[in-house]
XYZ file of C-alpha atoms in Angstrom:
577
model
C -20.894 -28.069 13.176
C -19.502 -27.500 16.419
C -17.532 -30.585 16.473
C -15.542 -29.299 13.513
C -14.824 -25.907 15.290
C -14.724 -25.871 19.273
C -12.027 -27.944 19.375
C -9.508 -28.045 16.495
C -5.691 -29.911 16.420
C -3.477 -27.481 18.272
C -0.391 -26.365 17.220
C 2.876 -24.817 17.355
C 5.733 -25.083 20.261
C 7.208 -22.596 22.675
C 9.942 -20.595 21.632
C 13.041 -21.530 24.076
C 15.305 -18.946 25.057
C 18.634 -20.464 23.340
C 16.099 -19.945 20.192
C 15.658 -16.256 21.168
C 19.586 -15.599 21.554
C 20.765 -17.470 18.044
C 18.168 -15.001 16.552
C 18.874 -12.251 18.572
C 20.909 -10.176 15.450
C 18.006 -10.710 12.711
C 15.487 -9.491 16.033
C 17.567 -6.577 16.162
C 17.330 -6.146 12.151
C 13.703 -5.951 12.090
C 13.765 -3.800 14.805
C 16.089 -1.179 12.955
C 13.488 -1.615 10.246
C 10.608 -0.842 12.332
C 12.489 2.209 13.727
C 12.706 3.455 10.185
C 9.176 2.886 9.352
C 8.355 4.801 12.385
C 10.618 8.042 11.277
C 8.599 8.133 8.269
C 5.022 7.622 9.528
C 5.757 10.603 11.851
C 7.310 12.333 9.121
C 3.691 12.335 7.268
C 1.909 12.892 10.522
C 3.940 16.678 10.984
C 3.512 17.018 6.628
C 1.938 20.864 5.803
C 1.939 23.705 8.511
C 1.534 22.787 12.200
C -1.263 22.316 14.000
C -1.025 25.082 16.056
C -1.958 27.215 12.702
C -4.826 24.992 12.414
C -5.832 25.860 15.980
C -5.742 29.196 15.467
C -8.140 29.308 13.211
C -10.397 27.439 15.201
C -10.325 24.290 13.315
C -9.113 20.692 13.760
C -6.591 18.831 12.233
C -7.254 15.534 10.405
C -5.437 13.627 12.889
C -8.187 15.282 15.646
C -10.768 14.455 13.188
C -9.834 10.996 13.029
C -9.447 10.232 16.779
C -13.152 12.249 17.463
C -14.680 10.237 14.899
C -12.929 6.712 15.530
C -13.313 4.649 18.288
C -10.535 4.311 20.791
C -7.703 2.336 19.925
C -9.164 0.902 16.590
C -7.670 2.677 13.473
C -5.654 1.051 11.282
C -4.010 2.580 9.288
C -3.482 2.104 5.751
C -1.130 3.599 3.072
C 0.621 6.121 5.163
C 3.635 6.862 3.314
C 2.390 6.146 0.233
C 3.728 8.824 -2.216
C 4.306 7.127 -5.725
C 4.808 10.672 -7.288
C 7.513 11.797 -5.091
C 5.449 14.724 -4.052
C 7.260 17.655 -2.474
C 4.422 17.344 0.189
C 5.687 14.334 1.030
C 2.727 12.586 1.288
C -0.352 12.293 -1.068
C -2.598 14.908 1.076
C -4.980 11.666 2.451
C -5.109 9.439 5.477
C -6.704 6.189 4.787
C -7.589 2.874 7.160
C -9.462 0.870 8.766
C -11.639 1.779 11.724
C -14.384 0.937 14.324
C -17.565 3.824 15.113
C -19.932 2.617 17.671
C -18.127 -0.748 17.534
C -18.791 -1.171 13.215
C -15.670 -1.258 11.585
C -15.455 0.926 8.225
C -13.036 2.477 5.957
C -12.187 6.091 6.388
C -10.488 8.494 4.186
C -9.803 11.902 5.503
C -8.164 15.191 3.954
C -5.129 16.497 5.660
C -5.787 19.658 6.256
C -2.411 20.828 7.007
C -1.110 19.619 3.698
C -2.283 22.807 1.036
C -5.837 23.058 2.593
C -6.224 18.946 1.337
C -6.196 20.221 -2.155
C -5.936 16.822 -4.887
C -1.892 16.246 -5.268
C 0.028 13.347 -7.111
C -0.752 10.000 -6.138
C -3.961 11.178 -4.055
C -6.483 9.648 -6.575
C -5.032 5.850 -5.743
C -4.910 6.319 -1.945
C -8.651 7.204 -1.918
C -9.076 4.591 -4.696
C -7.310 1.544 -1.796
C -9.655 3.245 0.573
C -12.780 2.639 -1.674
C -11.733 -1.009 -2.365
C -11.292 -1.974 1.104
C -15.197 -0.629 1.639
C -15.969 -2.767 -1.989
C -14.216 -6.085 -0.616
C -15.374 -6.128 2.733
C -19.071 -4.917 2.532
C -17.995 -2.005 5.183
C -19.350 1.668 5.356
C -17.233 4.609 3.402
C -16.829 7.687 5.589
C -15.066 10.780 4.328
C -13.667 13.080 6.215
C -13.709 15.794 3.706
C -11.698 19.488 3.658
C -10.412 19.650 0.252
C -9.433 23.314 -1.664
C -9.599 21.763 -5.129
C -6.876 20.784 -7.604
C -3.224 21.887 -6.983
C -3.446 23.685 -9.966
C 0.201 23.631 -10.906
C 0.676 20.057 -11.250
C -2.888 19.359 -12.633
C -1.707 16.991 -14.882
C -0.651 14.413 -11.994
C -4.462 14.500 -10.834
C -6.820 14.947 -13.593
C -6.866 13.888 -16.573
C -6.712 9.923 -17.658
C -8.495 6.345 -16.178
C -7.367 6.614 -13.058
C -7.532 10.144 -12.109
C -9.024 12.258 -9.368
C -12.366 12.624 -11.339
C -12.830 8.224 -11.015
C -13.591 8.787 -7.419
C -17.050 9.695 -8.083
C -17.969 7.001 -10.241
C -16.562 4.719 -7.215
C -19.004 6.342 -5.481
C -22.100 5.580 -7.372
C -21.191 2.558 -7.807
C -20.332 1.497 -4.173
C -23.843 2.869 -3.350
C -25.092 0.965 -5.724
C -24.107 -2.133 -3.753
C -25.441 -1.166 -1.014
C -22.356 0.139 0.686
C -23.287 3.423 2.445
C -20.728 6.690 1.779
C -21.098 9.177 4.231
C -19.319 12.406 4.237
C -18.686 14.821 6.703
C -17.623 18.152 5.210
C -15.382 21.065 6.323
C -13.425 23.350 3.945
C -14.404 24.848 0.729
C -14.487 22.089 -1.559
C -14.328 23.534 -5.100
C -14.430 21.554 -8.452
C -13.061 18.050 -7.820
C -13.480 18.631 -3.769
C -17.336 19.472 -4.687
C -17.706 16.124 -6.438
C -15.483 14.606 -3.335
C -18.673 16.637 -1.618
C -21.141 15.802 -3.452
C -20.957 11.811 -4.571
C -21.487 10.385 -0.937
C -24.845 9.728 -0.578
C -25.474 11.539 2.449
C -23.539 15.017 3.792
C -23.069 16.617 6.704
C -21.720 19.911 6.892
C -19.751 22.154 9.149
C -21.367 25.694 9.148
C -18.525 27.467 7.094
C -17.900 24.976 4.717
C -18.843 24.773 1.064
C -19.052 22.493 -1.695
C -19.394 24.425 -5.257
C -18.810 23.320 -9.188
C -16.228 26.539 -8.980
C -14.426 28.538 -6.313
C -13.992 31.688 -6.152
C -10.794 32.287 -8.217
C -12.310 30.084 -10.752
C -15.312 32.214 -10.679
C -13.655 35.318 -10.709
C -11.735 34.612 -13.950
C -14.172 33.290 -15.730
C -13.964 36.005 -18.418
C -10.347 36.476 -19.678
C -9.400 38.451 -22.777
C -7.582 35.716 -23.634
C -4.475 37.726 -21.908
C -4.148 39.550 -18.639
C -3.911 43.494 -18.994
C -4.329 46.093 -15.662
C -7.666 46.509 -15.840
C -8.631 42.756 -16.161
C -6.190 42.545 -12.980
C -8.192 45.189 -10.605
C -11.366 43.526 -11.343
C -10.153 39.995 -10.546
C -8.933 41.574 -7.802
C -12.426 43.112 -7.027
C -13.933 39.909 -7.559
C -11.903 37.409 -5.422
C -12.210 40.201 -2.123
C -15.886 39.494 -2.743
C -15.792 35.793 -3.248
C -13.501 35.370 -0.506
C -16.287 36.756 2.267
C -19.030 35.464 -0.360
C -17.672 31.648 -1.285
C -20.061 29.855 -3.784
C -22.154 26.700 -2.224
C -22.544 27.909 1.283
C -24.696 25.820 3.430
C -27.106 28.566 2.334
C -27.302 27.665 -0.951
C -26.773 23.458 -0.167
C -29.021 23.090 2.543
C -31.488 25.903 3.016
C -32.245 25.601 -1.063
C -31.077 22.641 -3.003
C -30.985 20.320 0.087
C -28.087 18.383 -0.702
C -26.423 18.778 2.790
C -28.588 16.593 5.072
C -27.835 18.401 8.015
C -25.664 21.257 8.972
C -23.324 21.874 12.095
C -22.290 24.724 14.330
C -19.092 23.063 15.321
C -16.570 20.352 13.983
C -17.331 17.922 16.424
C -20.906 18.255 15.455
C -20.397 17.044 11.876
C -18.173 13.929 13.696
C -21.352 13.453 15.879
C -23.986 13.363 13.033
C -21.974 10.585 11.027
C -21.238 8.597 14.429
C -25.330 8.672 14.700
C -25.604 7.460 10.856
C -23.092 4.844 11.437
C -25.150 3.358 14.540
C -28.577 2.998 12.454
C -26.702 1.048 9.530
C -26.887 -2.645 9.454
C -24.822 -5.671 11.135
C -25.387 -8.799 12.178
C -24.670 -9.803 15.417
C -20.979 -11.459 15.535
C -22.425 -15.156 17.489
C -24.577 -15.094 13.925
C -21.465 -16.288 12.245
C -18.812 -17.033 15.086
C -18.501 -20.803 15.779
C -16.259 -20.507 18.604
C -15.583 -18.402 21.743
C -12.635 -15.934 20.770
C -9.440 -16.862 22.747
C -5.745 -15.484 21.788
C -3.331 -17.864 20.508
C -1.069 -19.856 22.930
C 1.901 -18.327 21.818
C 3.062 -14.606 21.987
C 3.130 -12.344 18.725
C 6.528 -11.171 20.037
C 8.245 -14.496 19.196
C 7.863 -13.682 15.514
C 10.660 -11.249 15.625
C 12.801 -13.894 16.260
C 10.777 -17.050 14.497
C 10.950 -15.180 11.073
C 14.860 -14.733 9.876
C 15.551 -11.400 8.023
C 17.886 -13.053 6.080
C 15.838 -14.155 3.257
C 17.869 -17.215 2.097
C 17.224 -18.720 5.894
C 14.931 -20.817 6.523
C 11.916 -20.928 9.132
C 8.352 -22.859 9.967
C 5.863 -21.317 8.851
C 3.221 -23.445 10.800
C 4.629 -21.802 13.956
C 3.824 -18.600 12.615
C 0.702 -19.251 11.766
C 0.160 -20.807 15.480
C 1.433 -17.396 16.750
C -2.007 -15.457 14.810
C -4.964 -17.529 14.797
C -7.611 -18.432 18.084
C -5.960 -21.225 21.108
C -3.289 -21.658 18.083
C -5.705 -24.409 16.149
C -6.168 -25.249 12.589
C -7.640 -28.297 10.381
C -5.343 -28.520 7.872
C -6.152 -29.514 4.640
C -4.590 -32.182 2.143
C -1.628 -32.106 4.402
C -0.273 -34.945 2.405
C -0.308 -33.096 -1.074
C 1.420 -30.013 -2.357
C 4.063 -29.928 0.655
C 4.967 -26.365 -0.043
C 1.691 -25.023 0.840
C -0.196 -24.781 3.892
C -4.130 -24.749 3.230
C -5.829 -25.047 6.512
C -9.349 -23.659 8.471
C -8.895 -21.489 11.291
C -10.586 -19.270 14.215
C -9.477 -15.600 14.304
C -11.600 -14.059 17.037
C -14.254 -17.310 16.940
C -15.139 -16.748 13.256
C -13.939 -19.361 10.567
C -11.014 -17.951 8.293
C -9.206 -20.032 5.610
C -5.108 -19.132 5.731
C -2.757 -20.432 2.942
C 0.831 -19.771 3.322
C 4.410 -20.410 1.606
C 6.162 -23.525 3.622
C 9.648 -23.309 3.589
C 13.044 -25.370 3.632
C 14.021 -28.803 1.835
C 10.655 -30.697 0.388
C 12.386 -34.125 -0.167
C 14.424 -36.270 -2.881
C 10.942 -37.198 -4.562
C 8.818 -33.749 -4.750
C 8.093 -32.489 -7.288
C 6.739 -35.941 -8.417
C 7.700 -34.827 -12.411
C 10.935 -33.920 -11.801
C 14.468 -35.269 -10.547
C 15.062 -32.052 -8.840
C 14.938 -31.662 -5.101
C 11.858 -29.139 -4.372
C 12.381 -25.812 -2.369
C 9.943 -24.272 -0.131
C 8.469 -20.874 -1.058
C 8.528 -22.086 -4.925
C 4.829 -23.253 -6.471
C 5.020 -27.033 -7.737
C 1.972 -28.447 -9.594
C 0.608 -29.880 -6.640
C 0.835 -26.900 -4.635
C -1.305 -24.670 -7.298
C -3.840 -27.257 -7.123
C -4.397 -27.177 -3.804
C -4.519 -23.743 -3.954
C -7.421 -23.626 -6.015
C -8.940 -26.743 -4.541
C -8.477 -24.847 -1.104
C -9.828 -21.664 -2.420
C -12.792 -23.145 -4.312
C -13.908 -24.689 -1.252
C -13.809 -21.650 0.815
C -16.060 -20.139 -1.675
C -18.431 -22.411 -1.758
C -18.772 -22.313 2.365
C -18.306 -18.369 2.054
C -15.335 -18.612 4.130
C -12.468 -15.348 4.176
C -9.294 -16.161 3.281
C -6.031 -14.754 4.426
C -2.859 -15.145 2.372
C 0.676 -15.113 3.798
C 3.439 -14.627 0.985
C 6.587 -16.031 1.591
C 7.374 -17.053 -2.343
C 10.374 -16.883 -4.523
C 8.613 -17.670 -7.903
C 6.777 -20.772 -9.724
C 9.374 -23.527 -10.538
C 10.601 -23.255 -14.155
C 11.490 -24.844 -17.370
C 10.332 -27.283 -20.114
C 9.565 -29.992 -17.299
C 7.431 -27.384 -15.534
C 6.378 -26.073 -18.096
C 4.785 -30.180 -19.271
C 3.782 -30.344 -15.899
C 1.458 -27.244 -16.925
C 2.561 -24.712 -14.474
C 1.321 -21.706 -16.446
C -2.290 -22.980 -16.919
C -2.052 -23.641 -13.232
C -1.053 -20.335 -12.132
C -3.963 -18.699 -14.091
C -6.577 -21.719 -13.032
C -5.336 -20.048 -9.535
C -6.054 -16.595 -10.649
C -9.614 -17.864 -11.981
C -10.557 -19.542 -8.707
C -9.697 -16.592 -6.584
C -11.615 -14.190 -8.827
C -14.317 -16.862 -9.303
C -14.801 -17.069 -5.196
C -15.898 -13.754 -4.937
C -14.538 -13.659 -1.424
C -12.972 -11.087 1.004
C -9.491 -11.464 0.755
C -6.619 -10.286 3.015
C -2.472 -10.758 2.141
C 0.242 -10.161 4.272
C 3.569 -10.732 2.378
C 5.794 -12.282 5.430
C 9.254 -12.145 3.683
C 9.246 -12.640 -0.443
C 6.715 -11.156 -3.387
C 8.192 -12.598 -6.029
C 7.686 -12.935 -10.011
C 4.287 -14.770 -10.984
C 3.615 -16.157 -8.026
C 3.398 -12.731 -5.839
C 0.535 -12.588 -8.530
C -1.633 -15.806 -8.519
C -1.365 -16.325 -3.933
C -4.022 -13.350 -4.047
C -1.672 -10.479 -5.529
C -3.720 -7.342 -5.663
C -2.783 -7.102 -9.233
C -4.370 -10.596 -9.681
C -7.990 -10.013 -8.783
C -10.383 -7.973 -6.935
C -11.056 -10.076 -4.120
C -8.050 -8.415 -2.196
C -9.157 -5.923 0.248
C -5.215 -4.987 1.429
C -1.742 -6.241 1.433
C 0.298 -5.758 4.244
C 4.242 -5.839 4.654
C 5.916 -6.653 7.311
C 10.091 -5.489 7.941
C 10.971 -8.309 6.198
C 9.009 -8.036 3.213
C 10.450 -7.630 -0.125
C 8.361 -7.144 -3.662
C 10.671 -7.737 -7.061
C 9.954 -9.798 -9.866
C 12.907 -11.968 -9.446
C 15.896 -11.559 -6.417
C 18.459 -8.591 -7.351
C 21.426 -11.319 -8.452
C 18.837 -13.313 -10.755
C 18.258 -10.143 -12.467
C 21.783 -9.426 -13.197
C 22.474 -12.288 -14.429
C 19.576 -12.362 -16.541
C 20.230 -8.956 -17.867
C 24.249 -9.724 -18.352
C 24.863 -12.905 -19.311
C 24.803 -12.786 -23.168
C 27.288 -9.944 -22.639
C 29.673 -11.643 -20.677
C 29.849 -13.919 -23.184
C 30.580 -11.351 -25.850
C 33.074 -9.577 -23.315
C 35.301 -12.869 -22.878
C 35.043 -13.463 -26.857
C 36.339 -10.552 -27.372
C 38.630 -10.591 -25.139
C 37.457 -7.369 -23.484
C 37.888 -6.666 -19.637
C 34.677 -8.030 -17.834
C 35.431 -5.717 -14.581
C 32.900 -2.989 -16.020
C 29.707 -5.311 -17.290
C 30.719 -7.342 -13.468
C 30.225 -3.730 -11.832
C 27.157 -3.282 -13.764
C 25.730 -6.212 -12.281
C 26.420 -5.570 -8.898
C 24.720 -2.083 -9.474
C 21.573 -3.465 -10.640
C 21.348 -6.286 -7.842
C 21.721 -3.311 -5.208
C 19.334 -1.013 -6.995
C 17.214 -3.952 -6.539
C 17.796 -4.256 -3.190
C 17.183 -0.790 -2.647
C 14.054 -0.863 -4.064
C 12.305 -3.673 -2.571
C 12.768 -2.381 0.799
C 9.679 -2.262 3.153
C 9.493 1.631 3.532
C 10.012 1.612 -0.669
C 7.124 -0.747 -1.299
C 4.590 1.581 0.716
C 5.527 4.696 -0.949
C 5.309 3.011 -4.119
C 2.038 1.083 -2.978
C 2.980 -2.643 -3.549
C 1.669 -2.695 -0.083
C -0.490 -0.972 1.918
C 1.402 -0.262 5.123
C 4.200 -2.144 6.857
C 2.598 -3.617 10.232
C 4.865 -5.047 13.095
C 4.599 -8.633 13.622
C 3.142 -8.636 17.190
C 0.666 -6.287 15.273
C -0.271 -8.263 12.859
C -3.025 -10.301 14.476
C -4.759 -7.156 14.884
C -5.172 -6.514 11.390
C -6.270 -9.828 10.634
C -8.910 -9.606 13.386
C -9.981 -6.433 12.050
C -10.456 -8.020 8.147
C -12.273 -10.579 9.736
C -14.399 -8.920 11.982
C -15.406 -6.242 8.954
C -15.761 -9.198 6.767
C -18.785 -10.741 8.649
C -20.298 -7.574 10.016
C -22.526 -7.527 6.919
C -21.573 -9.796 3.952
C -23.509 -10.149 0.610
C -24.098 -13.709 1.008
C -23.706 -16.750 3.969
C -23.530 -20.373 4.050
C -25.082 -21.860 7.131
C -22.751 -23.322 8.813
C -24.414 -26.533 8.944
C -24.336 -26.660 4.803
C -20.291 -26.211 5.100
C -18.684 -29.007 3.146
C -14.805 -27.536 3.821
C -14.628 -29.091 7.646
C -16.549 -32.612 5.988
C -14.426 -32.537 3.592
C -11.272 -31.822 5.376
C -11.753 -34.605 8.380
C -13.633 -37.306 5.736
């Protein structure tokens, strides 16, 4: 096959510098964006008490943890500002990403022990949850990093009880192992109730020294016989009893490694633990990368940096998004496929760090007089036509056949609309998309570059749309609604405006209405919003980008469930003829 790979069509042109200057305001928009982002991030970094009262008591901080454990220079991070209860943490009490130990990338979730000891808080279940996918999708080692003091027990109902709660982590567990995906943990902390099952589900533990992991702790334990009301004498003997459980924790390493044996190994110091699960990570398997790379890696042709300017933050402007793409993948190639059909969609195979990748992406601009072939209309880029969708799946079918990772990049306002569309069987399509992607059963990756819009934000790999998604990324541009802020107002006020002007009634206050609920729109599609509120998992720079996608594909073939030689491919056959 290496006359389909080594040397692909090249593409994409160099940004002048007259480009650079017309763009130079929306360059300076994303980077206000960015700056934002940034405020935030270190906002959730400084969350809880400092780290100098961590240091006192001779212990770590997560973010120590983290780098210890990690390899240089490889997290990435995931989900950092998510906080979808509005916590008055600020933050959801985890760090999540993805990360390289001894050169194996996995996905690590760690408590923040700054933030209430890393006790469960509101939204915390769905953080670890994205963490436990990303391990799912991409065949890649779980590691905890666990210091967790239990439920915050006055907002219990965020984390508890119901399908999704704190308590679904373990099952996620079993089951991950289950597959064959290792969960490691390395413990610090007391770890009562839910933070013993946090503890406890991994399949194999390490343990600092003065850590615990117990069914109770010790307040639990020392209440556990109430009167059914509190009195003075039932309050001197809890007090008796938590003095004692205090020195005397249940689920020492006493009890968890010198009797039951749960706790593989236990650790004098904190770096110790980090040690022990570097060691476990280096005797787990993965293939060697020239197993599945058909290329030499090379960096594109073009810098990253020109996407700040290539990529208009105005979101009714225009751009090419085949320059992008030249801007992310290996010596800026691609084989594009069925360039001819479905002009609004680029399907093409690609080289990100010599491995093969499929990428499909939202074309924008004018599509011509005659497209979409049922209609009279003029098509628009970023909207799904009938031949787009079925290049989608066609494109996406292939790729699982040849076990080929796919990378989506959003740019979408919606699938085109109305009776004709709807004859031209745009609704079956959309789901026949849905039903392809799920039926792949591949690793998928989605970056949405400007628009997530209605359906559509759905069926191009949505992570509400299937499982095969391992994370969405944003970008400053991004925005996630299910229709732009002015369609919705005039969705929502148009039958009264007509009643207003029957009636003769002033149309000043339903026209003010509008224009709140197109800002409130606005507001809350804005990059920074759509982390917090998870429609994606963190907002990534777009000189950064390629960095992410290297590290999806890199963790995708470091151990997959299944391979196609590369010699039984049919995409690249299929593709030249």
């Amino acid at each position: 096959m290496h006359k389909y790979f080594a040397e692909m069509p090249k593409f994409g042109k160099e940004l002048k510098d007259k480009q650079k200057e017309k763009a130079a305001d929306s360059a300076a928009s994303i980077k206000e964006v960015e700056d934002l982002y940034a405020v935030e991030v270190e906002r959730v970094k400084n969350a809880g008490i400092p780290a100098e009262k961590i240091h006192k008591r001779g212990s770590m901080t997560v973010w120590e943890r983290l780098d210890y454990v990690l390899d240089d220079n490889s997290f990435m991070p995931m989900n950092t500002i998510f906080d979808p209860e509005d916590n008055e943490e600020g933050t959801t009490g985890v760090i999540n990403g993805l990360g390289k130990i001894g050169g194996k990338w996995v996905s690590v979730i760690a408590s923040d022990n700054k933030v209430m000891a890393g006790a469960w808080i509101g939204g915390q279940a769905e953080n670890i949850f994205r963490a436990q996918d990303m391990a799912e999708q991409m065949r890649i080692p779980l590691i905890w990093v666990l210091h967790c003091s239990g439920v915050k027990l006055t907002e219990q109902e965020k984390v508890y009880a119901g399908r999704r709660s704190g308590g679904r982590t373990f099952f996620r567990h079993a089951e991950l192992i289950q597959k064959g995906i290792p969960v490691i943990v390395g413990m610090y902390g007391t770890n009562p109730a839910g933070g013993g099952y946090h503890a406890i589900s991994p399949a194999i533990i390490f343990a600092h020294k003065d850590s615990n992991m117990a069914v109770g702790g010790g307040g639990i334990v020392g209440g556990m016989s109430p009167k059914g009301h509190f009195d003075k004498e039932g309050a001197e003997e809890l007090i008796a009893s938590t003095r004692h459980l205090k020195v005397v924790p249940p689920g020492s390493t006493k009890i968890h490694h010198d009797k039951t044996g749960f706790m593989r190994e236990v650790f004098d110091t904190e770096t110790g633990v980090l040690d022990a699960v570097k060691n476990c990570v280096a005797g787990l398997p993965a293939y060697d990368p020239k197993t599945f790379r058909v290329a030499d890696p090379k960096e594109p042709r073009f810098s990253g940096e020109d996407l700040n300017y290539m990529v208009p933050y105005n979101q009714k402007s225009t751009y090419n998004m085949d320059e992008v793409i030249s801007r992310l993948v290996d010596n800026s190639e691609h084989t594009e496929f069925r360039p001819d059909y479905g002009p609004e969609i680029y399907c093409g195979l690609v080289k990100i760090d010599g491995f093969p990748v499929g990428i499909v992406a939202n074309r924008q601009g004018f599509l011509g007089a005659k497209y979409p072939e049922y209609a009279e209309y003029m098509g628009i880029g970023g909207k799904l036509y009938r031949q787009g969708l079925i290049k989608m799946s066609d494109f996406t079918t292939y790729c699982g056949r040849d076990r080929i990772p796919m990378i989506w990049l959003q740019d979408t306002s919606g699938i085109d609309v109305g009776d004709i569309a709807e004859e031209a069987e745009m609704l079956g399509l959309g789901m026949s998309l849905i039903y392809s992607i799920e039926s792949s059963r591949l690793p998928m990756m989605t970056v949405v570059v400007r628009k997530g819009t209605a359906a559509a934000h759905y069926v191009m790999c949505g992570a509400q749309g299937n499982r095969n998604n391992a994370f969405t990324l944003g970008t400053p541009t991004t925005e996630v609604e299910v229709m732009h802020g002015e369609t919705a107002a005039a969705a929502a006020f148009a039958r009264r405006l007509v009643k207003e002007k029957d009636m003769g009634h002033d149309l000043q206050p339903t026209i003010d209405k509008m224009n709140d609920l197109a800002q409130q729109y606005y507001d809350q599609s804005r990059p920074a919003y759509c982390v917090k509120k998870g429609f994606v998992d963190e907002i990534v720079s777009y000189p950064k980008l390629r960095d992410y996608m290297v590290a999806f594909t890199q963790a995708v073939y470091q151990n997959p469930e299944s391979v196609c030689p590369h010699h039984q491919m049919l995409l690249p056959r299929i593709i030249r003829g």
